[in-house]
């Protein structure tokens, strides 16, 4: 009786675990494997579903267009828990056991660096979609390519906000003094550190008074003490290099402490559909918008149509990001006319093409030198609206924040 | 150096947080005190409470404070079923119990991923931002946080009275002291264990219901809550109700105030530093080995 109960319990656990990891099922021998990990748990878990859907649609696109050199492709995806050590184990397994011919990147610069180290060791190309830390591209990896802006534009997803503030006279209310005291904070990790450094440097260059600079741990459920510290220093502007999870916590803390910032930038979050759960307290936040509102090249309309057909909703830029990774791999294999990893790697390095969210032309360090730049959007009553630079602005900035 | 207002604000944040921690640790203290088992799935019961509250709020528009009663009742029953059919059959082998609770935590997390996906979930009510402002609005006491602290206090008093004044509570105390003696006195220790696990789990789920009103949740955050509950219970003294309450408040305050003097990135280190220091210098905790 007791043994059977234990058996049933363990069986149930295995069934549930199996359901959770449907994407990890066995792969038919004739199919080519592309491996990847995503952070279904941990600090970046909120971003993972977008990239899962984007990668999946990208692989669908490859298969519908005849596969890679006529062979069907299977995507093997696992949870890296937003943890570099776990990512190393997963990517080792993907290359050695699953015999992946190419890899799609995980999320975040630290985890991507871990995955890239495995790819480098086994000489398998890896294309990442969400890793912008400068330090990732200074490690000398030759098999890693990131479709993010990265090294040259390091921190560019936040720096345009500093430029927007610096050009206050172009968008601010007439007669209103330009805000000057800025607090710059960022999520711990390679990207956060690099981007905060870049933002601080830029803020000082344009004469802003950086009253607070700091990093925080994304796993912390409450940022009240940190925000209290910033409040005490009289910051008028907040620039946070944040991911969705921490953006939500920050927004709640800011509302709770009734902080009177003039304008706030959060790296990711205010532009995402889930942000609406915050209600009105989520309005007026600025955010990075890495897809030009007018971008229609690189198969973007086809991507939107396929996405709507498969998922029944509109895509956001993260979906396009992930989808673009599959486009890069497909183009490289077609160019190389080979599945040999070295030849595919060399083909990727020489690409000069449009994908569904930007132009791609990789620098020798692997970052995307073809990327056009980041735009600033603002959440205006639940709607994401481009507000900076002026040439792409869809509406004026709503100012002040509070 | 932080201003006086900043310090008061941070202290109040720590106290509010500590009150929630206290109830979470209270559940663990009861389970450990009565059953002498380590429950690795403790944080996952907190997730159940949080997600039930989330679902009731968004699907049926049930106020989170009202949903606590329903959550408590459902998890009380669920906890008893778990104890009766999963833990009781292996209760004589502690390693089996450890494996079983670990498997249970994976099972619950898996279910949460299936039903709620990996997105962050939160509950924002119309009164979420109501507050009392002091010192020219430099100190803001959120009314919802205060209500959460009051609820935590009510639960502590109710549990205390239950343990001291009711026959079942006294039976739990006897079992905590000596299970064999309890059996010789005619106490159905299996029933008592089942009730204790149900009560401990239900209290933990209440913590989740209270926390989701001020924090965000995702299915992967149960593990860190389990560790935090262990830290508090060890700080307060394994199995001590007062230890859990005082330990919870202390950890909440130390975490909050600590981040005033060091970068926020080090906040997670604070809790584990407390754990290490207590294990090194006072392994029996603040309230010794006081029984439940």
XYZ file of C-alpha atoms in Angstrom:
694
model
C 0.000 0.000 0.000
C 2.710 2.391 1.112
C 4.949 1.525 -1.823
C 2.129 1.975 -4.290
C 1.371 5.406 -2.848
C 4.972 6.416 -3.273
C 4.961 5.070 -6.803
C 1.805 7.007 -7.679
C 3.212 10.166 -6.147
C 6.444 9.971 -8.054
C 4.559 9.068 -11.218
C 2.375 12.167 -10.812
C 5.451 14.312 -10.348
C 6.994 12.906 -13.489
C 3.773 13.488 -15.449
C 3.563 17.122 -14.392
C 7.245 17.717 -15.026
C 6.759 16.117 -18.392
C 3.850 18.440 -19.204
C 5.876 21.459 -18.203
C 8.706 20.460 -20.443
C 6.790 19.332 -23.494
C 9.373 21.022 -25.654
C 12.043 18.734 -24.343
C 10.590 15.597 -25.815
C 12.634 13.203 -27.814
C 13.630 14.232 -31.249
C 13.127 12.119 -34.292
C 16.432 11.060 -35.756
C 15.902 12.579 -39.164
C 15.284 16.038 -37.766
C 18.032 18.580 -37.224
C 18.203 19.949 -33.722
C 18.476 23.574 -32.730
C 19.008 23.904 -29.012
C 18.257 26.723 -26.659
C 17.496 27.545 -23.075
C 15.152 30.178 -21.738
C 14.564 31.391 -18.170
C 11.153 29.924 -17.447
C 12.014 30.424 -13.781
C 14.192 32.968 -12.038
C 14.782 36.670 -12.525
C 13.920 36.845 -16.236
C 11.005 34.420 -16.181
C 8.533 37.048 -17.344
C 10.430 37.641 -20.577
C 10.771 33.941 -21.431
C 7.290 33.335 -22.934
C 7.845 36.026 -25.579
C 11.069 34.465 -26.732
C 9.622 30.960 -26.552
C 6.868 32.016 -28.932
C 9.256 33.965 -31.166
C 11.743 31.094 -31.410
C 8.939 28.586 -32.014
C 7.456 30.696 -34.789
C 10.920 31.148 -36.267
C 11.469 27.411 -36.421
C 7.984 26.982 -37.936
C 8.986 29.490 -40.589
C 12.168 27.524 -41.348
C 10.247 24.271 -41.688
C 7.463 25.785 -43.788
C 10.028 27.182 -46.173
C 11.647 23.783 -46.698
C 13.801 23.401 -43.592
C 17.558 23.745 -43.577
C 18.944 22.297 -46.803
C 15.772 20.266 -47.096
C 15.854 18.830 -43.587
C 13.201 19.532 -40.989
C 14.294 21.302 -37.853
C 13.310 20.608 -34.244
C 13.720 23.135 -31.463
C 14.811 21.662 -28.123
C 14.193 24.151 -25.362
C 14.993 23.901 -21.653
C 14.673 26.046 -18.536
C 17.968 27.625 -17.423
C 16.404 29.247 -14.337
C 18.164 32.520 -15.275
C 21.282 30.849 -13.937
C 24.623 30.769 -15.807
C 25.714 27.475 -14.214
C 22.469 25.770 -15.225
C 22.828 27.205 -18.734
C 26.283 25.663 -19.077
C 24.911 22.224 -18.173
C 22.005 22.603 -20.585
C 24.063 23.815 -23.546
C 26.680 21.104 -22.958
C 23.886 18.548 -23.139
C 22.325 20.185 -26.188
C 25.599 20.007 -28.090
C 26.933 16.645 -26.930
C 23.763 14.561 -26.462
C 21.163 16.242 -28.650
C 23.771 16.959 -31.349
C 22.423 20.458 -31.938
C 23.727 21.932 -35.194
C 23.193 25.463 -33.941
C 22.061 27.213 -30.787
C 19.660 30.014 -29.997
C 20.713 32.190 -27.111
C 19.216 32.416 -23.640
C 18.234 35.769 -22.117
C 20.496 38.196 -20.276
C 24.169 38.865 -20.819
C 25.472 36.772 -17.913
C 23.571 33.639 -18.914
C 24.351 34.218 -22.586
C 28.070 34.487 -21.773
C 27.818 31.069 -20.114
C 26.076 29.594 -23.166
C 28.557 31.267 -25.508
C 31.469 29.698 -23.652
C 30.019 26.235 -24.351
C 29.387 27.110 -28.003
C 32.963 28.331 -28.313
C 34.342 25.157 -26.768
C 32.435 22.908 -29.174
C 32.605 25.307 -32.141
C 28.853 25.458 -32.657
C 27.336 28.796 -33.723
C 25.004 30.497 -31.256
C 22.812 33.481 -32.098
C 21.382 35.390 -29.153
C 18.509 37.803 -29.025
C 18.495 39.440 -25.612
C 22.019 40.062 -24.428
C 23.394 43.569 -24.721
C 26.124 43.773 -22.077
C 29.359 45.150 -23.474
C 31.452 42.725 -21.497
C 29.830 39.770 -23.292
C 31.352 40.998 -26.541
C 34.782 41.630 -25.070
C 35.427 38.011 -24.165
C 36.680 37.011 -27.574
C 33.897 34.576 -28.448
C 33.963 33.883 -32.167
C 30.912 31.611 -32.378
C 28.499 33.941 -30.603
C 26.488 36.571 -32.454
C 23.968 38.861 -30.822
C 21.295 40.663 -32.778
C 21.191 43.253 -29.984
C 23.084 46.515 -30.374
C 25.559 45.746 -27.618
C 29.170 46.755 -27.466
C 29.319 49.849 -29.642
C 25.946 51.058 -28.434
C 26.443 49.610 -24.946
C 23.596 50.732 -22.722
C 21.905 52.298 -25.699
C 18.507 51.065 -24.555
C 18.701 53.530 -21.674
C 21.073 56.204 -22.966
C 18.499 57.686 -25.416
C 16.374 58.498 -22.374
C 19.221 60.593 -20.987
C 19.385 62.344 -24.364
C 15.631 62.886 -24.258
C 15.931 64.564 -20.839
C 18.862 66.634 -22.069
C 16.684 67.909 -24.924
C 13.948 68.939 -22.527
C 13.319 72.219 -24.354
C 12.179 70.250 -27.410
C 9.361 68.426 -25.645
C 8.893 69.801 -22.121
C 6.095 72.233 -21.183
C 6.977 75.843 -21.932
C 8.235 77.776 -18.929
C 9.028 74.584 -17.004
C 12.579 74.253 -15.710
C 14.590 71.303 -16.990
C 14.904 68.582 -14.331
C 18.481 68.048 -13.300
C 18.839 65.563 -10.429
C 18.902 62.017 -11.694
C 19.069 58.634 -9.984
C 20.422 55.795 -12.131
C 19.896 52.240 -10.963
C 20.188 48.866 -12.624
C 19.552 45.196 -12.190
C 22.617 43.225 -11.126
C 24.427 41.362 -13.876
C 26.642 42.157 -16.827
C 24.091 44.114 -18.833
C 22.800 46.127 -15.884
C 26.306 47.040 -14.765
C 27.467 48.054 -18.247
C 24.311 50.018 -19.010
C 24.336 51.884 -15.680
C 27.971 52.854 -16.268
C 27.098 54.114 -19.743
C 24.083 56.049 -18.486
C 26.040 57.657 -15.656
C 28.795 58.624 -18.071
C 26.300 60.119 -20.506
C 24.366 61.920 -17.755
C 27.551 63.547 -16.511
C 28.553 64.484 -20.065
C 25.314 66.405 -20.562
C 25.559 68.103 -17.174
C 22.929 66.200 -15.179
C 23.510 65.848 -11.445
C 23.736 62.119 -10.673
C 22.502 62.042 -7.067
C 22.287 58.268 -6.816
C 23.881 55.363 -8.643
C 23.325 51.764 -7.642
C 22.535 48.168 -8.494
C 19.867 45.893 -7.061
C 19.105 42.188 -7.009
C 16.146 41.284 -9.236
C 15.063 38.546 -6.819
C 14.338 41.101 -4.111
C 10.594 41.396 -3.795
C 10.624 44.880 -2.280
C 12.653 47.918 -3.312
C 11.178 50.269 -0.723
C 14.455 50.868 1.184
C 16.334 51.668 -2.025
C 13.567 53.969 -3.244
C 13.466 55.650 0.146
C 17.186 56.316 -0.197
C 16.628 57.867 -3.640
C 13.732 59.931 -2.321
C 15.977 61.289 0.425
C 18.443 62.508 -2.190
C 15.799 64.570 -3.973
C 16.044 62.875 -7.375
C 13.740 64.373 -10.009
C 14.479 61.806 -12.707
C 14.732 58.047 -12.345
C 16.489 55.962 -14.963
C 16.288 52.249 -14.185
C 18.019 49.630 -16.310
C 15.401 47.088 -15.387
C 13.728 43.948 -16.654
C 10.000 43.337 -16.443
C 9.986 41.649 -13.011
C 11.836 44.435 -11.267
C 10.027 47.149 -13.241
C 6.737 45.950 -11.774
C 8.144 45.987 -8.248
C 9.677 49.415 -8.805
C 6.411 50.868 -10.109
C 4.506 49.568 -7.118
C 7.102 50.940 -4.719
C 7.100 54.338 -6.438
C 3.315 54.536 -6.168
C 3.308 53.369 -2.579
C 5.886 55.941 -1.493
C 4.146 58.652 -3.565
C 7.484 59.585 -5.106
C 7.356 62.856 -6.992
C 9.637 62.184 -9.928
C 9.304 64.435 -12.960
C 9.979 61.620 -15.390
C 10.850 57.934 -15.093
C 12.426 55.430 -17.446
C 12.189 51.678 -16.880
C 14.146 49.423 -19.244
C 11.438 46.858 -19.925
C 7.863 46.656 -18.764
C 5.713 49.710 -19.439
C 5.535 48.715 -23.102
C 4.457 45.122 -22.449
C 0.831 43.897 -22.433
C 1.099 42.534 -18.868
C 1.819 46.028 -17.573
C -1.919 46.755 -17.660
C -2.317 44.715 -14.473
C -0.896 47.699 -12.601
C -3.751 49.915 -13.753
C -3.331 53.716 -13.641
C -0.236 53.516 -11.438
C 1.551 52.101 -14.470
C 0.832 55.128 -16.675
C 3.368 57.759 -17.808
C 6.409 55.501 -17.500
C 8.910 55.816 -20.313
C 10.563 52.727 -21.706
C 12.951 51.575 -24.410
C 11.337 50.593 -27.673
C 13.898 48.839 -29.834
C 11.687 48.417 -32.907
C 11.127 51.384 -35.172
C 7.408 52.188 -35.390
C 7.799 52.404 -39.160
C 9.839 49.200 -39.681
C 8.257 47.021 -42.386
C 11.262 45.292 -43.919
C 12.888 41.897 -43.332
C 9.642 39.981 -43.610
C 8.015 41.935 -40.791
C 4.479 41.927 -42.289
C 4.693 38.153 -42.913
C 5.944 37.659 -39.367
C 3.010 39.631 -37.935
C 0.530 37.658 -40.042
C 2.025 34.286 -39.041
C 2.165 35.291 -35.393
C -1.488 36.327 -35.336
C -2.484 33.104 -37.071
C -0.571 30.918 -34.607
C -1.136 32.740 -31.322
C -4.282 34.777 -31.987
C -2.825 38.060 -30.788
C -0.544 40.853 -31.926
C 3.190 40.340 -31.475
C 5.422 42.703 -29.533
C 9.024 43.532 -30.356
C 10.425 40.700 -28.196
C 8.651 38.185 -30.438
C 10.210 39.840 -33.481
C 13.587 39.758 -31.770
C 13.446 36.013 -31.231
C 11.993 35.367 -34.675
C 14.904 37.320 -36.162
C 17.358 34.827 -34.667
C 15.785 32.044 -36.736
C 15.929 34.266 -39.820
C 19.653 34.779 -39.262
C 20.319 31.050 -38.980
C 18.251 30.230 -42.056
C 20.019 32.864 -44.128
C 23.431 31.677 -42.964
C 22.789 28.014 -43.808
C 21.453 28.994 -47.229
C 24.492 31.150 -47.798
C 26.924 28.452 -46.641
C 25.021 25.661 -48.443
C 26.286 23.475 -45.656
C 25.432 22.434 -42.128
C 29.061 22.364 -41.135
C 29.225 24.511 -37.973
C 32.373 26.344 -39.034
C 30.924 27.198 -42.444
C 27.633 28.304 -40.892
C 29.524 30.435 -38.380
C 31.490 32.109 -41.166
C 28.295 32.701 -43.121
C 26.665 34.366 -40.099
C 29.694 36.593 -39.670
C 29.301 37.808 -43.250
C 25.545 38.448 -43.249
C 24.236 41.843 -44.308
C 20.451 41.606 -44.310
C 17.148 42.806 -42.912
C 15.312 40.728 -40.343
C 11.866 41.258 -38.902
C 12.946 43.942 -36.477
C 16.121 45.575 -37.780
C 19.078 45.345 -40.105
C 21.794 42.798 -39.313
C 25.494 43.184 -39.947
C 27.726 41.694 -37.311
C 30.854 43.385 -35.990
C 33.955 41.197 -35.481
C 33.091 40.909 -31.757
C 29.676 39.506 -32.616
C 27.380 42.445 -31.823
C 24.979 43.791 -34.376
C 26.445 46.881 -35.958
C 23.472 47.101 -38.302
C 21.055 47.939 -35.516
C 19.461 51.334 -36.083
C 18.949 52.589 -32.551
C 16.458 52.646 -29.731
C 13.359 54.771 -29.461
C 11.711 55.964 -26.290
C 8.091 55.118 -25.712
C 5.714 56.141 -22.960
C 2.783 54.324 -21.467
C -0.086 56.725 -22.062
C -3.265 55.436 -20.413
C -2.262 51.850 -21.108
C -1.130 52.425 -24.679
C 2.522 52.342 -25.751
C 3.290 55.485 -27.719
C 6.588 56.478 -29.333
C 7.722 59.838 -27.886
C 11.411 60.230 -28.754
C 13.243 61.095 -30.988
C 10.985 63.752 -32.534
C 11.133 62.244 -36.031
C 9.373 59.061 -34.871
C 7.295 60.533 -32.028
C 3.642 59.556 -32.243
C 2.575 61.855 -29.390
C 4.119 64.404 -27.001
C 5.600 63.208 -23.708
C 3.130 63.480 -20.819
C 4.989 65.509 -18.192
C 5.483 65.623 -15.269
C 5.183 62.046 -14.072
C 3.643 63.110 -10.756
C 23.369 58.672 6.443
C 19.599 58.217 6.148
C 17.307 60.961 7.408
C 15.054 60.382 10.417
C 12.052 60.177 8.097
C 13.888 57.727 5.882
C 14.763 55.594 8.863
C 11.181 55.573 10.182
C 9.850 54.730 6.741
C 12.293 51.858 6.375
C 11.607 50.603 9.869
C 7.875 50.543 9.186
C 8.507 48.648 5.955
C 10.525 46.098 7.906
C 7.813 45.691 10.529
C 5.090 45.211 7.905
C 7.216 42.673 6.065
C 8.201 41.000 9.317
C 4.571 40.494 10.295
C 4.000 38.499 7.123
C 7.210 36.550 7.662
C 6.023 35.705 11.162
C 2.868 33.954 9.946
C 4.837 32.083 7.304
C 7.284 30.872 9.946
C 4.451 30.084 12.359
C 3.171 27.478 9.928
C 6.591 25.892 9.636
C 7.090 25.993 13.411
C 3.823 24.099 13.988
C 4.653 21.452 11.393
C 8.172 20.985 12.696
C 7.139 21.205 16.324
C 4.415 18.566 16.113
C 5.664 16.276 13.364
C 9.437 16.856 13.592
C 9.731 16.895 9.818
C 11.418 19.263 7.402
C 8.902 20.414 4.831
C 10.672 21.418 1.621
C 7.321 22.316 0.047
C 6.587 25.002 2.619
C 7.117 27.903 0.213
C 4.904 26.222 -2.355
C 1.941 26.312 0.030
C 2.541 30.039 0.149
C 2.308 30.045 -3.649
C -1.004 28.205 -3.488
C -2.425 30.896 -1.207
C -1.091 33.692 -3.384
C -2.391 32.226 -6.624
C -5.778 31.296 -5.173
C -6.152 34.887 -4.010
C -5.000 36.138 -7.394
C -7.506 33.930 -9.184
C -10.398 34.787 -6.867
C -9.623 38.487 -7.260
C -9.289 38.554 -11.030
C -11.871 35.933 -11.993
C -14.550 36.427 -9.329
C -13.651 39.884 -7.983
C -13.304 38.579 -4.446
C -11.454 41.007 -2.182
C -8.063 39.554 -1.171
C -8.783 39.961 2.514
C -12.062 38.057 2.146
C -10.417 35.342 0.094
C -8.136 34.551 3.031
C -10.921 32.587 4.710
C -11.556 30.477 1.642
C -7.862 29.977 1.042
C -7.328 28.950 4.643
C -10.138 26.393 4.492
C -9.121 24.885 1.161
C -5.454 24.570 2.019
C -6.279 23.224 5.471
C -8.112 20.349 3.794
C -5.453 19.957 1.093
C -2.709 19.885 3.711
C -4.461 17.150 5.617
C -4.841 15.074 2.476
C -1.145 15.504 1.729
C -0.176 14.473 5.216
C -2.581 11.552 5.323
C -1.785 10.001 1.971
C 1.752 11.129 1.164
C 3.642 11.834 4.347
C 2.026 9.539 6.876
C 2.883 6.347 4.966
C 6.580 7.273 5.088
C 6.642 9.159 8.402
C 9.052 6.734 10.089
C 11.767 7.373 7.538
C 12.909 11.000 7.611
C 14.858 10.746 4.380
C 11.692 9.517 2.643
C 9.766 12.446 4.096
C 12.399 14.853 2.802
C 12.241 13.353 -0.678
C 8.449 13.346 -0.587
C 8.154 17.018 0.385
C 10.779 17.900 -2.232
C 8.801 15.977 -4.875
C 5.665 17.734 -3.654
C 7.296 21.132 -4.139
C 8.229 20.218 -7.728
C 4.683 18.982 -8.307
C 3.080 22.190 -7.023
C 5.491 24.408 -8.969
C 4.723 22.383 -12.101
C 0.994 22.884 -11.596
C 1.493 26.617 -11.072
C 3.447 26.859 -14.303
C 0.687 25.063 -16.172
C -2.148 27.161 -14.780
C -0.516 30.547 -14.257
C 2.499 30.428 -16.612
C 5.749 32.081 -15.629
C 4.479 35.676 -15.734
C 4.500 37.834 -12.632
C 1.144 38.090 -10.921
C -0.055 40.700 -8.495
C -3.234 42.007 -6.948
C -3.803 45.750 -7.042
C -6.963 46.816 -5.230
C -8.674 50.211 -5.237
C -7.311 50.781 -1.754
C -3.758 49.602 -2.494
C -2.383 53.142 -2.349
C -4.424 54.544 0.533
C -2.058 55.768 3.186
C -1.443 57.948 6.210
C 1.225 60.567 5.533
C 3.482 62.057 8.206
C 6.417 64.471 8.297
C 5.436 66.322 5.149
C 4.725 63.042 3.321
C 8.272 61.808 3.929
C 6.831 58.980 6.012
C 3.969 57.157 4.324
C 2.213 54.335 6.109
C 0.264 52.301 3.606
C -3.137 51.316 4.992
C -3.157 47.998 3.172
C 0.212 47.112 4.699
C -1.168 48.052 8.102
C -4.207 45.851 7.501
C -1.896 42.996 6.549
C 0.035 43.466 9.786
C -3.206 43.492 11.777
C -4.342 40.297 10.021
C -1.005 38.690 10.834
C -1.475 39.688 14.471
C -4.999 38.292 14.542
C -3.828 34.986 13.130
C -1.032 34.787 15.665
C -3.411 35.408 18.572
C -5.930 32.892 17.220
C -3.257 30.221 16.784
C -1.880 30.943 20.241
C -5.335 30.607 21.791
C -5.994 27.464 19.761
C -2.805 25.848 21.035
C -3.352 26.835 24.655
C -7.110 26.667 25.094
C -8.449 23.895 22.866
C -8.242 20.171 23.375
C -6.756 19.611 19.904
C -4.191 22.348 20.501
C -3.153 20.775 23.773
C -2.894 17.406 22.036
C -0.519 19.039 19.530
C 1.583 20.355 22.387
C 1.751 16.884 23.917
C 2.729 15.325 20.595
C 5.404 17.992 20.184
C 6.899 17.043 23.538
C 6.696 13.261 23.290
C 4.783 11.376 20.644
C 4.992 8.029 22.406
C 3.672 9.484 25.638
C 0.855 11.069 23.680
C -0.055 7.686 22.207
C -0.020 6.082 25.645
C -2.436 8.786 26.801
C -4.832 7.707 24.074
C -4.201 10.608 21.705
C -4.627 9.743 18.031
C -1.238 11.079 16.976
C -1.891 10.451 13.278
C -4.991 12.633 13.451
C -3.092 15.297 15.382
C -0.254 15.233 12.839
C -2.734 15.538 10.029
C -4.408 18.538 11.683
C -1.041 20.120 12.434
C 0.103 19.786 8.837
C -3.222 21.154 7.632
C -2.995 24.105 10.034
C 0.652 24.836 9.235
C 0.017 24.693 5.490
C -3.107 26.837 5.771
C -1.258 29.494 7.756
C 1.451 29.544 5.116
C -1.118 29.931 2.370
C -2.573 32.885 4.288
C 0.890 34.440 4.094
C 0.751 34.100 0.324
C -2.687 35.723 0.238
C -1.406 38.626 2.308
C 1.862 38.995 0.399
C 0.330 39.149 -3.060
C -1.408 42.386 -2.085
C 1.941 44.127 -1.781
C 4.372 42.000 -3.800
C 4.531 40.184 -7.079
C 4.567 36.432 -7.508
C 5.810 33.886 -9.988
C 5.827 30.092 -9.675
C 9.557 29.873 -9.082
C 9.707 31.898 -5.885
C 8.580 29.244 -3.389
C 12.094 27.962 -2.721
C 13.451 31.275 -1.452
C 10.419 31.614 0.843
C 11.057 28.150 2.252
C 14.634 29.145 3.050
C 13.445 32.370 4.637
C 10.942 30.487 6.790
C 13.703 28.144 7.957
C 15.925 31.116 8.771
C 13.199 32.649 10.919
C 12.300 29.408 12.663
C 15.955 28.701 13.432
C 16.425 32.277 14.662
C 13.363 32.062 16.880
C 13.975 28.499 18.045
C 12.729 25.391 16.255
C 9.110 24.737 17.085
C 8.540 27.885 19.116
C 5.467 29.957 18.254
C 6.789 33.083 19.945
C 10.141 32.434 18.314
C 8.501 32.412 14.886
C 6.689 35.682 15.569
C 9.668 37.532 17.022
C 12.058 35.985 14.482
C 9.802 37.046 11.608
C 9.594 40.641 12.749
C 13.342 40.726 13.422
C 14.281 39.369 10.003
C 11.911 41.841 8.333
C 13.446 44.783 10.211
C 17.055 43.650 9.754
C 16.536 43.128 6.012
C 14.933 46.545 5.547
C 17.257 48.552 7.772
C 20.308 46.670 6.484
C 19.665 47.905 2.964
C 19.827 51.485 4.236
C 23.472 51.000 5.022
C 24.540 48.745 2.197
C 23.650 48.464 -1.499
C 20.312 46.803 -2.190
C 22.097 44.100 -4.139
C 23.252 42.605 -0.831
C 19.742 42.249 0.632
C 19.509 38.474 0.047
C 22.794 38.020 1.896
C 21.386 39.557 5.050
C 18.906 36.760 5.771
C 21.470 34.049 5.270
C 24.040 35.887 7.348
C 21.512 35.831 10.188
C 21.070 32.098 9.697
C 24.814 31.465 9.818
C 25.343 33.655 12.875
C 22.510 32.000 14.792
C 23.742 28.520 13.916
C 27.241 29.461 15.033
C 26.490 31.309 18.259
C 23.020 30.257 19.383
C 21.930 27.105 17.574
C 18.876 26.732 19.808
C 17.570 30.117 18.631
C 16.260 33.067 20.621
C 13.549 31.104 22.392
C 15.487 27.906 22.901
C 13.673 24.670 22.304
C 10.369 25.786 23.670
C 7.730 23.359 22.605
C 4.564 24.142 20.698
